[in-house]
XYZ file of C-alpha atoms in Angstrom:
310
model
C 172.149 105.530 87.254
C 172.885 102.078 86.749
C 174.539 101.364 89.869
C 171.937 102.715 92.032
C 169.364 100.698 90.027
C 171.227 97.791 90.697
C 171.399 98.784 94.878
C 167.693 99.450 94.875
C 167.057 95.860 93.416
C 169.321 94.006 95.439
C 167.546 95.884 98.597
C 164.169 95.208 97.311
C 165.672 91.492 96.883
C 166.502 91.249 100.466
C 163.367 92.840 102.150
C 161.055 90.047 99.881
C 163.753 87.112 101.209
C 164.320 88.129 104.243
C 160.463 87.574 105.626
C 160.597 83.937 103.836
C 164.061 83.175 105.073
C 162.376 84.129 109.136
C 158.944 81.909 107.620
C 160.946 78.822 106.974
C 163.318 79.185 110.290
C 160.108 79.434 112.254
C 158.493 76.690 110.087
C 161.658 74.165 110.783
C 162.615 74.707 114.315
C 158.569 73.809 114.962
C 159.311 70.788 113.161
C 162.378 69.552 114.453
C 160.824 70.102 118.093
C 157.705 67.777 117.200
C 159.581 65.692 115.780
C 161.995 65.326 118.468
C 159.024 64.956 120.705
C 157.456 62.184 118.815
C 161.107 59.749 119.040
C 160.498 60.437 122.839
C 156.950 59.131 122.893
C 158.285 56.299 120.724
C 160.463 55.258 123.084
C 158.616 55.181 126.171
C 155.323 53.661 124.262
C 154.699 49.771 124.512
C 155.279 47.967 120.848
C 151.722 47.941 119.831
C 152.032 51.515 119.332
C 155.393 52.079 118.174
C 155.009 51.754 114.472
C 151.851 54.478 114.845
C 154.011 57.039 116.278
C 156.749 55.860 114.113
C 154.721 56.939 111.099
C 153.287 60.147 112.363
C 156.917 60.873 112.893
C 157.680 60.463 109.323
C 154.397 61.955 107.955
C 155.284 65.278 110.147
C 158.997 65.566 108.524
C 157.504 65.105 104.905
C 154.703 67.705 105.634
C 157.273 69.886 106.703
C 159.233 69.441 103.799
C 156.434 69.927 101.291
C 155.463 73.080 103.152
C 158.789 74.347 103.176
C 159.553 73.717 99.641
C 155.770 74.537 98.108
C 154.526 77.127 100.045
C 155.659 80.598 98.545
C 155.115 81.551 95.253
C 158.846 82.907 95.281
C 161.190 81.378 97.283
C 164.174 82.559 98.670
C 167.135 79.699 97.191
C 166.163 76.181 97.831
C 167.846 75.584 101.093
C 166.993 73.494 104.166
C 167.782 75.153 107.343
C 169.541 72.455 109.442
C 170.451 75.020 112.269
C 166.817 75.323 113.263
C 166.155 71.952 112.670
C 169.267 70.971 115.010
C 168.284 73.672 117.392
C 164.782 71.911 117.641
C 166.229 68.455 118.095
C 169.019 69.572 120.468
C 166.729 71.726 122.942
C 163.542 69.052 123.039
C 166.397 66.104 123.417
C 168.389 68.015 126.512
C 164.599 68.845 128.015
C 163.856 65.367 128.133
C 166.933 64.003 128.708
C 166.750 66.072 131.848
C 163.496 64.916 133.187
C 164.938 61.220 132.658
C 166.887 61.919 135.115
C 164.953 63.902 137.186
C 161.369 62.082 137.636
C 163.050 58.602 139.370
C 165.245 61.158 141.341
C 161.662 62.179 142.489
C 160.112 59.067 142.473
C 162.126 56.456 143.893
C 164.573 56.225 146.442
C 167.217 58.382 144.910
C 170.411 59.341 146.684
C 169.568 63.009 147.848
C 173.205 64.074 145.787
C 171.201 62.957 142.281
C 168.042 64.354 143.236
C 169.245 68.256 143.707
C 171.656 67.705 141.197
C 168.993 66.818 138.756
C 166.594 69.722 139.831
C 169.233 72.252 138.785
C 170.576 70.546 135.394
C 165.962 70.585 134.724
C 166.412 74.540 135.324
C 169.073 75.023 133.361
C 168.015 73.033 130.294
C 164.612 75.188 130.794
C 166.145 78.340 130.777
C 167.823 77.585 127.436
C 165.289 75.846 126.042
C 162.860 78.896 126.506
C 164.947 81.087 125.296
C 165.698 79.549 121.661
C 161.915 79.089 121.474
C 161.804 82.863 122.287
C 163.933 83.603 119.494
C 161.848 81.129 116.709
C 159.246 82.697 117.627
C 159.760 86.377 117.797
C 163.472 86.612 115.883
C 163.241 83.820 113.848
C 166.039 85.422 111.408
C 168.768 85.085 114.260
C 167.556 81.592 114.526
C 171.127 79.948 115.451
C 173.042 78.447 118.233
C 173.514 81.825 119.924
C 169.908 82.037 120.614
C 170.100 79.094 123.117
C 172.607 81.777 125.426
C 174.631 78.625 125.996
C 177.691 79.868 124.525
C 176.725 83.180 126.675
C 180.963 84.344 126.495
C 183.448 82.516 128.690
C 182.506 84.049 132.342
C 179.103 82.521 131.828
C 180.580 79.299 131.105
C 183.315 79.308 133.504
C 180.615 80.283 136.332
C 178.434 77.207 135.213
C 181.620 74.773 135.242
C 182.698 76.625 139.032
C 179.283 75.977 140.244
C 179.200 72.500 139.273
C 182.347 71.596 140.495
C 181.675 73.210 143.734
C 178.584 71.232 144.206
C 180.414 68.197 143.824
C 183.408 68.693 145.868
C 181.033 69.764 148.695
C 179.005 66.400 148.503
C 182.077 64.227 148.363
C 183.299 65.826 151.469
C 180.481 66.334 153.302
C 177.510 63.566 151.963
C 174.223 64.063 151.978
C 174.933 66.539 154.673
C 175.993 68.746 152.100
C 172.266 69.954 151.212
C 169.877 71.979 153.121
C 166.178 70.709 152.348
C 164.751 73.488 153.145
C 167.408 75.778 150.958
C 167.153 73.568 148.343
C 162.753 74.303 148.008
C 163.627 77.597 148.392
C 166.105 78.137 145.475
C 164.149 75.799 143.508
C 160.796 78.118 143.852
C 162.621 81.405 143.801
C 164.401 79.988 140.236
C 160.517 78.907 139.129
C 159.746 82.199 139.900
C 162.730 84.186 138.209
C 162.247 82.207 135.237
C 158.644 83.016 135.166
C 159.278 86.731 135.323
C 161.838 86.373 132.442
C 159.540 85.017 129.659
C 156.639 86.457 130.972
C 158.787 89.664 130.012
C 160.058 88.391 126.544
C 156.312 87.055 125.490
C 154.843 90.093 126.702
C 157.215 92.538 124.834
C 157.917 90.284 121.882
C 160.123 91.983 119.071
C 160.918 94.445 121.052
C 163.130 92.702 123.490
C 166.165 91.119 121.765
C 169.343 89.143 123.312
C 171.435 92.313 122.112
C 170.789 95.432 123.566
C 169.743 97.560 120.273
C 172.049 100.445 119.679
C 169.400 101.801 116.827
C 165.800 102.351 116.839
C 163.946 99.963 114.511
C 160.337 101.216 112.830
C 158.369 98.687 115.005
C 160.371 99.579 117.869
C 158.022 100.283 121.099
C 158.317 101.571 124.559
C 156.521 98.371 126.507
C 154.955 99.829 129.724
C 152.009 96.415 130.369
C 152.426 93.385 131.850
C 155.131 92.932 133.983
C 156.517 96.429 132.669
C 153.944 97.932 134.727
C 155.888 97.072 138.117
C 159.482 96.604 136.613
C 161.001 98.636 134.088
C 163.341 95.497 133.520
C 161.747 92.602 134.278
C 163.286 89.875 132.384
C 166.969 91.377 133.892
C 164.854 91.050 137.075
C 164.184 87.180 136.579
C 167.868 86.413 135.048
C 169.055 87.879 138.429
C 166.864 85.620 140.811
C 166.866 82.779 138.394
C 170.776 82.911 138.224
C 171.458 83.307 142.630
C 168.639 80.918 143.321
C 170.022 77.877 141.029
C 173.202 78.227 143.499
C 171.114 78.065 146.658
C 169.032 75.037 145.430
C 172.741 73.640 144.946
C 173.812 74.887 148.798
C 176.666 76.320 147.165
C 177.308 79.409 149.918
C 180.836 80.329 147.223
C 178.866 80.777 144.289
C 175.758 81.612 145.718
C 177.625 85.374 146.770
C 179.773 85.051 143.587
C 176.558 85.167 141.351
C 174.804 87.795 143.637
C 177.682 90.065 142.954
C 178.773 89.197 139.442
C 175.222 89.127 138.243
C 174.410 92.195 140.027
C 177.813 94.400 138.837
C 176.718 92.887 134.861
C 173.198 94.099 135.084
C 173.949 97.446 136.300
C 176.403 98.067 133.401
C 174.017 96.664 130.890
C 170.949 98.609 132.285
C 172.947 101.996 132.628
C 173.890 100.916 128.673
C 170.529 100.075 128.149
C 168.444 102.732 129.519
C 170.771 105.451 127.574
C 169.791 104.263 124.206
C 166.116 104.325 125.091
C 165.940 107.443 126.749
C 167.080 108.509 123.369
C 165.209 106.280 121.415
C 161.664 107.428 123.517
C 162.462 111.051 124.808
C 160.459 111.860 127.529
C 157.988 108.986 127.205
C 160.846 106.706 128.843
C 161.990 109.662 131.323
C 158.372 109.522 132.855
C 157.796 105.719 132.315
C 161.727 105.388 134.357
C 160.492 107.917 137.046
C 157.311 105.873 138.008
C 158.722 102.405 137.739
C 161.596 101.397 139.346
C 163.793 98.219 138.886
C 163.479 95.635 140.983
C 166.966 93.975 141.486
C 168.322 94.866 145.170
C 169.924 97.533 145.497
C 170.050 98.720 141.712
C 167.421 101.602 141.485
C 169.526 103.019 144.263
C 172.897 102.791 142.311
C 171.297 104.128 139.579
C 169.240 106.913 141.122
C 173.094 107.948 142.423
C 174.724 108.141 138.929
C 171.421 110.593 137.849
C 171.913 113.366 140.137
């Protein structure tokens, strides 16, 4: 049959591109962020050294090219991927445009205002940043601006925007007074340590955890049951949680502090419940036992879900 012949090639087509197209993603997002990295060091090098870097800089955007365009045998359609390339440059310029601001908060006299300010806009650009390098490094074929979560729906927005303005309005009524020290060290380690827990979880289970919760079971699909699986059946869900209600106590927010509690806590339940479905079909009884020995570890949530079991 003609027509089938014609299917099979054009799927036989896209399984050769499609590793190639995920190569060159990878291959150009790591380029764009040493790049970007290099224009920083040029910057805050003396002049003797400026026309060095300057030329490693260049020397590291032709190698890229050359590999990008020589490497396979049979490339995919001569292309350059500027969304990982822009990805790269937008995620390392944010990360160090955020410790600008934060290391003379730290190390001169800054207003205190500036200085918590600037701790929370270094977690956020973190987060973010972590999780596009997740993605280029594990799901380098949905390398695009959704992988940065930044345009995470409008709620997540619209919470980020609340939370800043509330931090604001509270310092220009209330000063310096405004912030707790003590609050503040404690949101910032309990963030340190959500944020830890997430990509610990998304290194450890790699392909297997994605940004969308998979509605189909892919060939390499595996149940994940080391690492930080072995205490929390969702551990990066876990993190997000902490990460998310600690960044508004660093801020002394007390509005959205209990807003994000709630609202973070009411969207992970829905999405684990959603979740947990699909893999109980995906894994059978393997997940059944693996869900009866580990619990998860957001307060309050194993008990909500143990309730909607029985």
């Amino acid at each position: 049959d003609e027509a089938t012949g014609g299917d099979q090639y054009i799927a036989l087509e896209e399984a050769m591109v499609k590793p190639e197209v995920a190569r060159r993603k990878r291959l150009e997002f790591g380029v764009g962020w040493l790049s970007s990295f290099c224009v920083g060091i040029l910057f805050l090098s003396d002049d003797s050294h400026r026309w060095l870097i300057f030329i490693a800089f260049v020397a590291v955007l032709l190698g890229g090219s050359f590999v990008q365009t020589n490497r396979s045998r049979r490339p995919p359609p001569r292309m350059v991927y500027t969304t990982s390339y822009s990805l790269a440059l937008l995620c390392t310029c944010i990360l160090q445009l955020s410790i600008g601001a934060l290391l003379p908060s730290l190390l001169f006299d800054a207003w205190i205002g500036q200085t918590v300010f600037a701790l929370y806009v270094f977690l956020i650009c973190i987060f973010h940043c972590l999780e596009t390098v997740f993605v280029a490094m594990f799901h380098p074929e949905d390398l695009d601006f959704r992988a940065t979560l930044i345009n995470n729906g409008a709620p997540y927005t619209a919470a980020m925007c609340v939370a800043i303005v509330e931090y604001w309005v509270e310092y220009f009524l209330l000063g310096d007074n405004s912030s707790i020290p003590f609050l503040t060290v404690v949101g910032f380690v309990v963030a340190v340590i959500g944020q830890f827990l997430r990509s610990w979880a998304q290194f450890c289970a790699g392909r297997n955890f994605t940004h969308i919760v998979a509605d189909e079971k892919v060939p390499n699909h595996r149940l994940v049951t080391s690492g930080p699986y072995a205490f929390s059946r969702h551990p990066g869900y876990d993190g997000w949680f902490f990460w998310s209600v600690a960044t508004q106590l660093l801020l002394c927010n007390p509005v959205c502090t209990v807003a994000f509690a709630i609202v973070s806590w009411r969207f992970f339940f829905e999405r684990i419940v959603h979740e947990e479905y699909g893999l109980r079909q995906f894994f059978g009884d393997a997940y059944r036992d693996y869900a009866r020995r580990v619990p998860v570890r957001i307060p309050g949530l194993q008990a909500a879900l143990d309730r909607i079991a029985t």
